[in-house]
């Protein structure tokens, strides 16, 4: 059989029916959710499904008035959808690499653009970095997740995890920062000299500074938000 035949292509790329975890990576950039009840996912991330699955966009007050107000203040387009039913659901986000993390009574904060899906047992809340609202378009919209269950996050290309140690702060570019330990509280600062080195056209360079004990996940890519400006 030719290595370029359709039969060979199907053999190499077809879904693996033997997998049955709630979250499975069908490919590095496609997440399979073996749905039995419900899952929260990024709106617009569904690429295929089979079975009896119903999709609903997140209701205005579904998670309480407080979260709705914070979403309205953030001005971000990172809405969630709820998939309910039984079947196989396939999710992806612009070809970004997907990483699955299983929380065991732990916390992680994820950039709003980089959260793909999470199991219903995971609690979440919205965090708007108000201090940078005047520095970056709309500020930074993040989601803090905690509890037990799997979380799927995305990154452009391979992510890198940098450990944060007491007395050894880690500085990152907000546009390349994907997630960090839930208990860390990043501080924001500007550095005009750094802007000169990297040749940005206008505005001051904004940096995130992480202090304490934990980790921060970065990607080798500066994300562009929906308004066309740099920032997430």
mmCIF file with all atom_site columns, C-alpha atoms in Angstrom:
data_model
loop_
_atom_site.group_PDB
_atom_site.id
_atom_site.type_symbol
_atom_site.label_atom_id
_atom_site.label_alt_id
_atom_site.label_comp_id
_atom_site.label_asym_id
_atom_site.label_entity_id
_atom_site.label_seq_id
_atom_site.pdbx_PDB_ins_code
_atom_site.Cartn_x
_atom_site.Cartn_y
_atom_site.Cartn_z
_atom_site.occupancy
_atom_site.B_iso_or_equiv
_atom_site.pdbx_formal_charge
_atom_site.auth_seq_id
_atom_site.auth_comp_id
_atom_site.auth_asym_id
_atom_site.auth_atom_id
_atom_site.pdbx_PDB_model_num
ATOM 1   C CA . UNK A 1 1   ? 0.000   0.000  0.000  1.00 0.00 ? 1   UNK A CA 1
ATOM 2   C CA . UNK A 1 2   ? 1.298   3.459  -0.893 1.00 0.00 ? 2   UNK A CA 1
ATOM 3   C CA . UNK A 1 3   ? 2.289   5.628  2.064  1.00 0.00 ? 3   UNK A CA 1
ATOM 4   C CA . UNK A 1 4   ? 0.274   8.410  0.417  1.00 0.00 ? 4   UNK A CA 1
ATOM 5   C CA . UNK A 1 5   ? -2.954  6.428  -0.020 1.00 0.00 ? 5   UNK A CA 1
ATOM 6   C CA . UNK A 1 6   ? -6.196  7.601  1.540  1.00 0.00 ? 6   UNK A CA 1
ATOM 7   C CA . UNK A 1 7   ? -6.343  4.377  3.565  1.00 0.00 ? 7   UNK A CA 1
ATOM 8   C CA . UNK A 1 8   ? -2.910  5.065  5.029  1.00 0.00 ? 8   UNK A CA 1
ATOM 9   C CA . UNK A 1 9   ? -3.843  8.677  5.791  1.00 0.00 ? 9   UNK A CA 1
ATOM 10  C CA . UNK A 1 10  ? -6.982  7.551  7.645  1.00 0.00 ? 10  UNK A CA 1
ATOM 11  C CA . UNK A 1 11  ? -4.984  4.991  9.605  1.00 0.00 ? 11  UNK A CA 1
ATOM 12  C CA . UNK A 1 12  ? -2.510  7.639  10.751 1.00 0.00 ? 12  UNK A CA 1
ATOM 13  C CA . UNK A 1 13  ? -5.009  10.373 11.609 1.00 0.00 ? 13  UNK A CA 1
ATOM 14  C CA . UNK A 1 14  ? -8.249  8.720  12.762 1.00 0.00 ? 14  UNK A CA 1
ATOM 15  C CA . UNK A 1 15  ? -9.488  9.124  16.315 1.00 0.00 ? 15  UNK A CA 1
ATOM 16  C CA . UNK A 1 16  ? -8.416  6.564  18.907 1.00 0.00 ? 16  UNK A CA 1
ATOM 17  C CA . UNK A 1 17  ? -11.571 4.793  20.103 1.00 0.00 ? 17  UNK A CA 1
ATOM 18  C CA . UNK A 1 18  ? -9.657  3.102  22.932 1.00 0.00 ? 18  UNK A CA 1
ATOM 19  C CA . UNK A 1 19  ? -9.196  6.364  24.832 1.00 0.00 ? 19  UNK A CA 1
ATOM 20  C CA . UNK A 1 20  ? -11.861 7.065  27.453 1.00 0.00 ? 20  UNK A CA 1
ATOM 21  C CA . UNK A 1 21  ? -10.552 9.690  29.884 1.00 0.00 ? 21  UNK A CA 1
ATOM 22  C CA . UNK A 1 22  ? -12.765 12.759 30.270 1.00 0.00 ? 22  UNK A CA 1
ATOM 23  C CA . UNK A 1 23  ? -10.083 14.871 28.555 1.00 0.00 ? 23  UNK A CA 1
ATOM 24  C CA . UNK A 1 24  ? -7.831  13.300 25.896 1.00 0.00 ? 24  UNK A CA 1
ATOM 25  C CA . UNK A 1 25  ? -5.401  14.847 23.423 1.00 0.00 ? 25  UNK A CA 1
ATOM 26  C CA . UNK A 1 26  ? -6.338  13.438 20.033 1.00 0.00 ? 26  UNK A CA 1
ATOM 27  C CA . UNK A 1 27  ? -3.480  15.481 18.587 1.00 0.00 ? 27  UNK A CA 1
ATOM 28  C CA . UNK A 1 28  ? -1.269  18.107 20.234 1.00 0.00 ? 28  UNK A CA 1
ATOM 29  C CA . UNK A 1 29  ? -3.786  20.721 19.001 1.00 0.00 ? 29  UNK A CA 1
ATOM 30  C CA . UNK A 1 30  ? -7.154  18.935 19.275 1.00 0.00 ? 30  UNK A CA 1
ATOM 31  C CA . UNK A 1 31  ? -8.804  18.102 22.593 1.00 0.00 ? 31  UNK A CA 1
ATOM 32  C CA . UNK A 1 32  ? -11.327 15.274 22.838 1.00 0.00 ? 32  UNK A CA 1
ATOM 33  C CA . UNK A 1 33  ? -13.874 15.525 25.647 1.00 0.00 ? 33  UNK A CA 1
ATOM 34  C CA . UNK A 1 34  ? -15.582 12.203 26.379 1.00 0.00 ? 34  UNK A CA 1
ATOM 35  C CA . UNK A 1 35  ? -18.698 13.917 27.604 1.00 0.00 ? 35  UNK A CA 1
ATOM 36  C CA . UNK A 1 36  ? -21.020 12.232 30.099 1.00 0.00 ? 36  UNK A CA 1
ATOM 37  C CA . UNK A 1 37  ? -22.574 15.278 31.785 1.00 0.00 ? 37  UNK A CA 1
ATOM 38  C CA . UNK A 1 38  ? -21.277 18.746 30.976 1.00 0.00 ? 38  UNK A CA 1
ATOM 39  C CA . UNK A 1 39  ? -18.130 20.750 30.337 1.00 0.00 ? 39  UNK A CA 1
ATOM 40  C CA . UNK A 1 40  ? -17.277 24.448 30.115 1.00 0.00 ? 40  UNK A CA 1
ATOM 41  C CA . UNK A 1 41  ? -15.302 25.444 27.027 1.00 0.00 ? 41  UNK A CA 1
ATOM 42  C CA . UNK A 1 42  ? -14.190 28.560 25.212 1.00 0.00 ? 42  UNK A CA 1
ATOM 43  C CA . UNK A 1 43  ? -16.996 29.843 22.987 1.00 0.00 ? 43  UNK A CA 1
ATOM 44  C CA . UNK A 1 44  ? -16.346 28.963 19.354 1.00 0.00 ? 44  UNK A CA 1
ATOM 45  C CA . UNK A 1 45  ? -13.823 26.205 20.127 1.00 0.00 ? 45  UNK A CA 1
ATOM 46  C CA . UNK A 1 46  ? -15.999 23.279 18.968 1.00 0.00 ? 46  UNK A CA 1
ATOM 47  C CA . UNK A 1 47  ? -14.735 21.774 15.702 1.00 0.00 ? 47  UNK A CA 1
ATOM 48  C CA . UNK A 1 48  ? -16.687 18.479 15.720 1.00 0.00 ? 48  UNK A CA 1
ATOM 49  C CA . UNK A 1 49  ? -18.809 16.211 17.884 1.00 0.00 ? 49  UNK A CA 1
ATOM 50  C CA . UNK A 1 50  ? -20.921 13.059 17.847 1.00 0.00 ? 50  UNK A CA 1
ATOM 51  C CA . UNK A 1 51  ? -23.672 11.908 20.166 1.00 0.00 ? 51  UNK A CA 1
ATOM 52  C CA . UNK A 1 52  ? -26.408 13.929 21.845 1.00 0.00 ? 52  UNK A CA 1
ATOM 53  C CA . UNK A 1 53  ? -24.786 17.220 22.893 1.00 0.00 ? 53  UNK A CA 1
ATOM 54  C CA . UNK A 1 54  ? -26.453 20.570 23.480 1.00 0.00 ? 54  UNK A CA 1
ATOM 55  C CA . UNK A 1 55  ? -24.496 23.833 23.394 1.00 0.00 ? 55  UNK A CA 1
ATOM 56  C CA . UNK A 1 56  ? -25.406 26.950 25.333 1.00 0.00 ? 56  UNK A CA 1
ATOM 57  C CA . UNK A 1 57  ? -23.533 30.226 25.582 1.00 0.00 ? 57  UNK A CA 1
ATOM 58  C CA . UNK A 1 58  ? -22.793 31.326 29.108 1.00 0.00 ? 58  UNK A CA 1
ATOM 59  C CA . UNK A 1 59  ? -25.833 33.105 30.528 1.00 0.00 ? 59  UNK A CA 1
ATOM 60  C CA . UNK A 1 60  ? -25.426 36.680 31.740 1.00 0.00 ? 60  UNK A CA 1
ATOM 61  C CA . UNK A 1 61  ? -26.197 35.780 35.341 1.00 0.00 ? 61  UNK A CA 1
ATOM 62  C CA . UNK A 1 62  ? -25.408 32.073 35.276 1.00 0.00 ? 62  UNK A CA 1
ATOM 63  C CA . UNK A 1 63  ? -22.423 32.497 37.560 1.00 0.00 ? 63  UNK A CA 1
ATOM 64  C CA . UNK A 1 64  ? -23.735 35.343 39.667 1.00 0.00 ? 64  UNK A CA 1
ATOM 65  C CA . UNK A 1 65  ? -23.923 39.091 39.331 1.00 0.00 ? 65  UNK A CA 1
ATOM 66  C CA . UNK A 1 66  ? -20.322 39.604 40.502 1.00 0.00 ? 66  UNK A CA 1
ATOM 67  C CA . UNK A 1 67  ? -18.772 37.623 37.672 1.00 0.00 ? 67  UNK A CA 1
ATOM 68  C CA . UNK A 1 68  ? -21.076 39.210 35.112 1.00 0.00 ? 68  UNK A CA 1
ATOM 69  C CA . UNK A 1 69  ? -20.033 42.694 36.231 1.00 0.00 ? 69  UNK A CA 1
ATOM 70  C CA . UNK A 1 70  ? -16.350 41.749 36.023 1.00 0.00 ? 70  UNK A CA 1
ATOM 71  C CA . UNK A 1 71  ? -16.825 40.345 32.517 1.00 0.00 ? 71  UNK A CA 1
ATOM 72  C CA . UNK A 1 72  ? -18.586 43.536 31.467 1.00 0.00 ? 72  UNK A CA 1
ATOM 73  C CA . UNK A 1 73  ? -15.784 45.641 32.946 1.00 0.00 ? 73  UNK A CA 1
ATOM 74  C CA . UNK A 1 74  ? -13.089 43.591 31.245 1.00 0.00 ? 74  UNK A CA 1
ATOM 75  C CA . UNK A 1 75  ? -14.477 44.266 27.774 1.00 0.00 ? 75  UNK A CA 1
ATOM 76  C CA . UNK A 1 76  ? -12.988 40.956 26.678 1.00 0.00 ? 76  UNK A CA 1
ATOM 77  C CA . UNK A 1 77  ? -14.439 38.562 24.133 1.00 0.00 ? 77  UNK A CA 1
ATOM 78  C CA . UNK A 1 78  ? -13.398 35.399 25.957 1.00 0.00 ? 78  UNK A CA 1
ATOM 79  C CA . UNK A 1 79  ? -16.892 34.000 26.596 1.00 0.00 ? 79  UNK A CA 1
ATOM 80  C CA . UNK A 1 80  ? -17.638 30.474 27.717 1.00 0.00 ? 80  UNK A CA 1
ATOM 81  C CA . UNK A 1 81  ? -20.074 27.917 26.366 1.00 0.00 ? 81  UNK A CA 1
ATOM 82  C CA . UNK A 1 82  ? -21.576 24.953 28.186 1.00 0.00 ? 82  UNK A CA 1
ATOM 83  C CA . UNK A 1 83  ? -21.778 21.589 26.440 1.00 0.00 ? 83  UNK A CA 1
ATOM 84  C CA . UNK A 1 84  ? -24.258 19.160 28.001 1.00 0.00 ? 84  UNK A CA 1
ATOM 85  C CA . UNK A 1 85  ? -25.075 15.559 27.106 1.00 0.00 ? 85  UNK A CA 1
ATOM 86  C CA . UNK A 1 86  ? -23.234 12.408 26.083 1.00 0.00 ? 86  UNK A CA 1
ATOM 87  C CA . UNK A 1 87  ? -20.804 11.928 23.219 1.00 0.00 ? 87  UNK A CA 1
ATOM 88  C CA . UNK A 1 88  ? -17.382 12.861 21.911 1.00 0.00 ? 88  UNK A CA 1
ATOM 89  C CA . UNK A 1 89  ? -16.639 16.571 21.653 1.00 0.00 ? 89  UNK A CA 1
ATOM 90  C CA . UNK A 1 90  ? -13.582 17.944 19.844 1.00 0.00 ? 90  UNK A CA 1
ATOM 91  C CA . UNK A 1 91  ? -12.190 21.361 20.736 1.00 0.00 ? 91  UNK A CA 1
ATOM 92  C CA . UNK A 1 92  ? -9.406  23.512 19.277 1.00 0.00 ? 92  UNK A CA 1
ATOM 93  C CA . UNK A 1 93  ? -8.343  27.152 19.273 1.00 0.00 ? 93  UNK A CA 1
ATOM 94  C CA . UNK A 1 94  ? -6.572  28.563 16.226 1.00 0.00 ? 94  UNK A CA 1
ATOM 95  C CA . UNK A 1 95  ? -4.170  25.652 16.010 1.00 0.00 ? 95  UNK A CA 1
ATOM 96  C CA . UNK A 1 96  ? -2.604  26.414 19.398 1.00 0.00 ? 96  UNK A CA 1
ATOM 97  C CA . UNK A 1 97  ? -0.895  23.654 21.364 1.00 0.00 ? 97  UNK A CA 1
ATOM 98  C CA . UNK A 1 98  ? -3.055  22.198 24.143 1.00 0.00 ? 98  UNK A CA 1
ATOM 99  C CA . UNK A 1 99  ? -1.844  21.239 27.606 1.00 0.00 ? 99  UNK A CA 1
ATOM 100 C CA . UNK A 1 100 ? -4.001  19.315 30.103 1.00 0.00 ? 100 UNK A CA 1
ATOM 101 C CA . UNK A 1 101 ? -3.477  19.978 33.803 1.00 0.00 ? 101 UNK A CA 1
ATOM 102 C CA . UNK A 1 102 ? -5.214  18.049 36.583 1.00 0.00 ? 102 UNK A CA 1
ATOM 103 C CA . UNK A 1 103 ? -5.939  20.087 39.687 1.00 0.00 ? 103 UNK A CA 1
ATOM 104 C CA . UNK A 1 104 ? -5.893  18.304 43.049 1.00 0.00 ? 104 UNK A CA 1
ATOM 105 C CA . UNK A 1 105 ? -7.249  20.975 45.388 1.00 0.00 ? 105 UNK A CA 1
ATOM 106 C CA . UNK A 1 106 ? -4.815  23.378 43.708 1.00 0.00 ? 106 UNK A CA 1
ATOM 107 C CA . UNK A 1 107 ? -5.156  26.811 42.128 1.00 0.00 ? 107 UNK A CA 1
ATOM 108 C CA . UNK A 1 108 ? -3.933  28.151 38.820 1.00 0.00 ? 108 UNK A CA 1
ATOM 109 C CA . UNK A 1 109 ? -4.565  31.484 37.110 1.00 0.00 ? 109 UNK A CA 1
ATOM 110 C CA . UNK A 1 110 ? -4.893  31.391 33.313 1.00 0.00 ? 110 UNK A CA 1
ATOM 111 C CA . UNK A 1 111 ? -4.962  34.229 30.824 1.00 0.00 ? 111 UNK A CA 1
ATOM 112 C CA . UNK A 1 112 ? -8.500  34.562 29.446 1.00 0.00 ? 112 UNK A CA 1
ATOM 113 C CA . UNK A 1 113 ? -7.363  33.941 25.877 1.00 0.00 ? 113 UNK A CA 1
ATOM 114 C CA . UNK A 1 114 ? -5.553  30.737 26.821 1.00 0.00 ? 114 UNK A CA 1
ATOM 115 C CA . UNK A 1 115 ? -8.304  28.866 28.686 1.00 0.00 ? 115 UNK A CA 1
ATOM 116 C CA . UNK A 1 116 ? -9.825  26.180 26.427 1.00 0.00 ? 116 UNK A CA 1
ATOM 117 C CA . UNK A 1 117 ? -11.945 23.989 28.731 1.00 0.00 ? 117 UNK A CA 1
ATOM 118 C CA . UNK A 1 118 ? -12.380 22.736 32.281 1.00 0.00 ? 118 UNK A CA 1
ATOM 119 C CA . UNK A 1 119 ? -14.381 20.044 34.041 1.00 0.00 ? 119 UNK A CA 1
ATOM 120 C CA . UNK A 1 120 ? -17.527 21.041 35.960 1.00 0.00 ? 120 UNK A CA 1
ATOM 121 C CA . UNK A 1 121 ? -15.917 20.176 39.322 1.00 0.00 ? 121 UNK A CA 1
ATOM 122 C CA . UNK A 1 122 ? -13.459 23.057 38.920 1.00 0.00 ? 122 UNK A CA 1
ATOM 123 C CA . UNK A 1 123 ? -14.527 26.368 40.450 1.00 0.00 ? 123 UNK A CA 1
ATOM 124 C CA . UNK A 1 124 ? -13.521 29.594 38.734 1.00 0.00 ? 124 UNK A CA 1
ATOM 125 C CA . UNK A 1 125 ? -13.583 33.349 39.087 1.00 0.00 ? 125 UNK A CA 1
ATOM 126 C CA . UNK A 1 126 ? -12.643 36.271 36.854 1.00 0.00 ? 126 UNK A CA 1
ATOM 127 C CA . UNK A 1 127 ? -9.753  38.570 37.695 1.00 0.00 ? 127 UNK A CA 1
ATOM 128 C CA . UNK A 1 128 ? -9.309  41.891 35.940 1.00 0.00 ? 128 UNK A CA 1
ATOM 129 C CA . UNK A 1 129 ? -5.889  43.493 36.370 1.00 0.00 ? 129 UNK A CA 1
ATOM 130 C CA . UNK A 1 130 ? -7.195  47.021 36.891 1.00 0.00 ? 130 UNK A CA 1
ATOM 131 C CA . UNK A 1 131 ? -3.735  48.492 37.401 1.00 0.00 ? 131 UNK A CA 1
ATOM 132 C CA . UNK A 1 132 ? -2.855  47.869 33.774 1.00 0.00 ? 132 UNK A CA 1
ATOM 133 C CA . UNK A 1 133 ? -6.179  48.954 32.281 1.00 0.00 ? 133 UNK A CA 1
ATOM 134 C CA . UNK A 1 134 ? -4.626  52.304 31.387 1.00 0.00 ? 134 UNK A CA 1
ATOM 135 C CA . UNK A 1 135 ? -1.424  50.717 30.079 1.00 0.00 ? 135 UNK A CA 1
ATOM 136 C CA . UNK A 1 136 ? -2.872  48.008 27.858 1.00 0.00 ? 136 UNK A CA 1
ATOM 137 C CA . UNK A 1 137 ? -6.072  47.942 25.829 1.00 0.00 ? 137 UNK A CA 1
ATOM 138 C CA . UNK A 1 138 ? -8.770  46.830 28.263 1.00 0.00 ? 138 UNK A CA 1
ATOM 139 C CA . UNK A 1 139 ? -6.287  45.588 30.828 1.00 0.00 ? 139 UNK A CA 1
ATOM 140 C CA . UNK A 1 140 ? -5.661  41.893 31.387 1.00 0.00 ? 140 UNK A CA 1
ATOM 141 C CA . UNK A 1 141 ? -8.511  39.422 31.852 1.00 0.00 ? 141 UNK A CA 1
ATOM 142 C CA . UNK A 1 142 ? -7.559  36.286 33.794 1.00 0.00 ? 142 UNK A CA 1
ATOM 143 C CA . UNK A 1 143 ? -9.442  33.315 35.213 1.00 0.00 ? 143 UNK A CA 1
ATOM 144 C CA . UNK A 1 144 ? -8.537  31.744 38.560 1.00 0.00 ? 144 UNK A CA 1
ATOM 145 C CA . UNK A 1 145 ? -9.390  28.037 38.693 1.00 0.00 ? 145 UNK A CA 1
ATOM 146 C CA . UNK A 1 146 ? -9.332  25.833 41.785 1.00 0.00 ? 146 UNK A CA 1
ATOM 147 C CA . UNK A 1 147 ? -10.599 22.517 43.090 1.00 0.00 ? 147 UNK A CA 1
ATOM 148 C CA . UNK A 1 148 ? -10.414 19.043 41.572 1.00 0.00 ? 148 UNK A CA 1
ATOM 149 C CA . UNK A 1 149 ? -10.555 18.217 37.892 1.00 0.00 ? 149 UNK A CA 1
ATOM 150 C CA . UNK A 1 150 ? -8.863  18.738 34.555 1.00 0.00 ? 150 UNK A CA 1
ATOM 151 C CA . UNK A 1 151 ? -8.172  22.071 32.901 1.00 0.00 ? 151 UNK A CA 1
ATOM 152 C CA . UNK A 1 152 ? -7.078  22.472 29.270 1.00 0.00 ? 152 UNK A CA 1
ATOM 153 C CA . UNK A 1 153 ? -4.978  25.516 28.400 1.00 0.00 ? 153 UNK A CA 1
ATOM 154 C CA . UNK A 1 154 ? -3.506  26.618 25.081 1.00 0.00 ? 154 UNK A CA 1
ATOM 155 C CA . UNK A 1 155 ? -0.250  28.182 23.963 1.00 0.00 ? 155 UNK A CA 1
ATOM 156 C CA . UNK A 1 156 ? 1.373   29.195 20.723 1.00 0.00 ? 156 UNK A CA 1
ATOM 157 C CA . UNK A 1 157 ? 4.090   26.578 20.216 1.00 0.00 ? 157 UNK A CA 1
ATOM 158 C CA . UNK A 1 158 ? 5.798   24.843 23.158 1.00 0.00 ? 158 UNK A CA 1
ATOM 159 C CA . UNK A 1 159 ? 5.177   26.399 26.594 1.00 0.00 ? 159 UNK A CA 1
ATOM 160 C CA . UNK A 1 160 ? 7.980   26.956 29.089 1.00 0.00 ? 160 UNK A CA 1
ATOM 161 C CA . UNK A 1 161 ? 7.481   26.794 32.866 1.00 0.00 ? 161 UNK A CA 1
ATOM 162 C CA . UNK A 1 162 ? 9.736   29.047 34.928 1.00 0.00 ? 162 UNK A CA 1
ATOM 163 C CA . UNK A 1 163 ? 10.000  28.442 38.674 1.00 0.00 ? 163 UNK A CA 1
ATOM 164 C CA . UNK A 1 164 ? 9.551   31.415 41.010 1.00 0.00 ? 164 UNK A CA 1
ATOM 165 C CA . UNK A 1 165 ? 11.618  31.254 44.203 1.00 0.00 ? 165 UNK A CA 1
ATOM 166 C CA . UNK A 1 166 ? 11.700  33.529 47.277 1.00 0.00 ? 166 UNK A CA 1
ATOM 167 C CA . UNK A 1 167 ? 14.192  36.303 46.612 1.00 0.00 ? 167 UNK A CA 1
ATOM 168 C CA . UNK A 1 168 ? 14.377  35.386 42.927 1.00 0.00 ? 168 UNK A CA 1
ATOM 169 C CA . UNK A 1 169 ? 11.521  37.223 41.146 1.00 0.00 ? 169 UNK A CA 1
ATOM 170 C CA . UNK A 1 170 ? 10.642  36.321 37.562 1.00 0.00 ? 170 UNK A CA 1
ATOM 171 C CA . UNK A 1 171 ? 9.871   39.030 34.990 1.00 0.00 ? 171 UNK A CA 1
ATOM 172 C CA . UNK A 1 172 ? 7.681   38.248 31.970 1.00 0.00 ? 172 UNK A CA 1
ATOM 173 C CA . UNK A 1 173 ? 6.094   39.981 29.002 1.00 0.00 ? 173 UNK A CA 1
ATOM 174 C CA . UNK A 1 174 ? 2.304   40.061 29.611 1.00 0.00 ? 174 UNK A CA 1
ATOM 175 C CA . UNK A 1 175 ? 1.701   39.242 25.952 1.00 0.00 ? 175 UNK A CA 1
ATOM 176 C CA . UNK A 1 176 ? 3.640   35.985 26.306 1.00 0.00 ? 176 UNK A CA 1
ATOM 177 C CA . UNK A 1 177 ? 2.368   34.974 29.758 1.00 0.00 ? 177 UNK A CA 1
ATOM 178 C CA . UNK A 1 178 ? -0.076  32.038 29.711 1.00 0.00 ? 178 UNK A CA 1
ATOM 179 C CA . UNK A 1 179 ? -0.654  31.016 33.344 1.00 0.00 ? 179 UNK A CA 1
ATOM 180 C CA . UNK A 1 180 ? 0.807   31.006 36.842 1.00 0.00 ? 180 UNK A CA 1
ATOM 181 C CA . UNK A 1 181 ? 0.372   29.553 40.330 1.00 0.00 ? 181 UNK A CA 1
ATOM 182 C CA . UNK A 1 182 ? -2.980  30.693 41.687 1.00 0.00 ? 182 UNK A CA 1
ATOM 183 C CA . UNK A 1 183 ? -1.525  32.152 44.893 1.00 0.00 ? 183 UNK A CA 1
ATOM 184 C CA . UNK A 1 184 ? 1.023   34.376 43.110 1.00 0.00 ? 184 UNK A CA 1
ATOM 185 C CA . UNK A 1 185 ? 0.037   38.023 42.705 1.00 0.00 ? 185 UNK A CA 1
ATOM 186 C CA . UNK A 1 186 ? 1.936   39.571 39.783 1.00 0.00 ? 186 UNK A CA 1
ATOM 187 C CA . UNK A 1 187 ? 2.896   43.227 39.900 1.00 0.00 ? 187 UNK A CA 1
ATOM 188 C CA . UNK A 1 188 ? 3.071   45.395 36.804 1.00 0.00 ? 188 UNK A CA 1
ATOM 189 C CA . UNK A 1 189 ? 5.747   47.916 35.974 1.00 0.00 ? 189 UNK A CA 1
ATOM 190 C CA . UNK A 1 190 ? 6.952   49.882 32.997 1.00 0.00 ? 190 UNK A CA 1
ATOM 191 C CA . UNK A 1 191 ? 10.482  50.035 31.666 1.00 0.00 ? 191 UNK A CA 1
ATOM 192 C CA . UNK A 1 192 ? 11.245  52.611 28.988 1.00 0.00 ? 192 UNK A CA 1
ATOM 193 C CA . UNK A 1 193 ? 14.825  51.404 28.468 1.00 0.00 ? 193 UNK A CA 1
ATOM 194 C CA . UNK A 1 194 ? 13.569  47.878 27.799 1.00 0.00 ? 194 UNK A CA 1
ATOM 195 C CA . UNK A 1 195 ? 11.219  49.273 25.153 1.00 0.00 ? 195 UNK A CA 1
ATOM 196 C CA . UNK A 1 196 ? 14.190  50.883 23.428 1.00 0.00 ? 196 UNK A CA 1
ATOM 197 C CA . UNK A 1 197 ? 16.028  47.546 23.289 1.00 0.00 ? 197 UNK A CA 1
ATOM 198 C CA . UNK A 1 198 ? 13.192  45.643 21.642 1.00 0.00 ? 198 UNK A CA 1
ATOM 199 C CA . UNK A 1 199 ? 12.183  48.482 19.336 1.00 0.00 ? 199 UNK A CA 1
ATOM 200 C CA . UNK A 1 200 ? 8.526   48.936 20.094 1.00 0.00 ? 200 UNK A CA 1
ATOM 201 C CA . UNK A 1 201 ? 6.930   51.731 18.194 1.00 0.00 ? 201 UNK A CA 1
ATOM 202 C CA . UNK A 1 202 ? 5.023   53.542 20.928 1.00 0.00 ? 202 UNK A CA 1
ATOM 203 C CA . UNK A 1 203 ? 4.157   53.400 24.600 1.00 0.00 ? 203 UNK A CA 1
ATOM 204 C CA . UNK A 1 204 ? 6.160   52.049 27.482 1.00 0.00 ? 204 UNK A CA 1
ATOM 205 C CA . UNK A 1 205 ? 7.122   48.420 27.824 1.00 0.00 ? 205 UNK A CA 1
ATOM 206 C CA . UNK A 1 206 ? 4.922   46.675 30.405 1.00 0.00 ? 206 UNK A CA 1
ATOM 207 C CA . UNK A 1 207 ? 6.325   43.832 32.439 1.00 0.00 ? 207 UNK A CA 1
ATOM 208 C CA . UNK A 1 208 ? 4.840   41.368 34.916 1.00 0.00 ? 208 UNK A CA 1
ATOM 209 C CA . UNK A 1 209 ? 6.883   40.645 38.033 1.00 0.00 ? 209 UNK A CA 1
ATOM 210 C CA . UNK A 1 210 ? 6.225   37.458 40.010 1.00 0.00 ? 210 UNK A CA 1
ATOM 211 C CA . UNK A 1 211 ? 7.533   37.152 43.565 1.00 0.00 ? 211 UNK A CA 1
ATOM 212 C CA . UNK A 1 212 ? 7.215   34.320 46.058 1.00 0.00 ? 212 UNK A CA 1
ATOM 213 C CA . UNK A 1 213 ? 7.177   30.560 45.581 1.00 0.00 ? 213 UNK A CA 1
ATOM 214 C CA . UNK A 1 214 ? 5.481   29.025 42.544 1.00 0.00 ? 214 UNK A CA 1
ATOM 215 C CA . UNK A 1 215 ? 5.673   28.948 38.767 1.00 0.00 ? 215 UNK A CA 1
ATOM 216 C CA . UNK A 1 216 ? 4.760   30.922 35.667 1.00 0.00 ? 216 UNK A CA 1
ATOM 217 C CA . UNK A 1 217 ? 4.067   29.510 32.178 1.00 0.00 ? 217 UNK A CA 1
ATOM 218 C CA . UNK A 1 218 ? 5.143   31.495 29.120 1.00 0.00 ? 218 UNK A CA 1
ATOM 219 C CA . UNK A 1 219 ? 4.920   30.958 25.368 1.00 0.00 ? 219 UNK A CA 1
ATOM 220 C CA . UNK A 1 220 ? 7.382   31.948 22.618 1.00 0.00 ? 220 UNK A CA 1
ATOM 221 C CA . UNK A 1 221 ? 4.842   34.274 21.054 1.00 0.00 ? 221 UNK A CA 1
ATOM 222 C CA . UNK A 1 222 ? 3.302   37.663 21.772 1.00 0.00 ? 222 UNK A CA 1
ATOM 223 C CA . UNK A 1 223 ? -0.452  37.298 21.469 1.00 0.00 ? 223 UNK A CA 1
ATOM 224 C CA . UNK A 1 224 ? -2.467  39.875 19.545 1.00 0.00 ? 224 UNK A CA 1
ATOM 225 C CA . UNK A 1 225 ? -5.874  40.735 20.955 1.00 0.00 ? 225 UNK A CA 1
ATOM 226 C CA . UNK A 1 226 ? -9.068  41.116 18.946 1.00 0.00 ? 226 UNK A CA 1
ATOM 227 C CA . UNK A 1 227 ? -8.667  44.870 18.622 1.00 0.00 ? 227 UNK A CA 1
ATOM 228 C CA . UNK A 1 228 ? -5.410  44.350 16.723 1.00 0.00 ? 228 UNK A CA 1
ATOM 229 C CA . UNK A 1 229 ? -3.209  45.807 19.460 1.00 0.00 ? 229 UNK A CA 1
ATOM 230 C CA . UNK A 1 230 ? -0.626  43.886 21.392 1.00 0.00 ? 230 UNK A CA 1
ATOM 231 C CA . UNK A 1 231 ? -1.937  42.461 24.600 1.00 0.00 ? 231 UNK A CA 1
ATOM 232 C CA . UNK A 1 232 ? -4.212  39.704 25.693 1.00 0.00 ? 232 UNK A CA 1
#
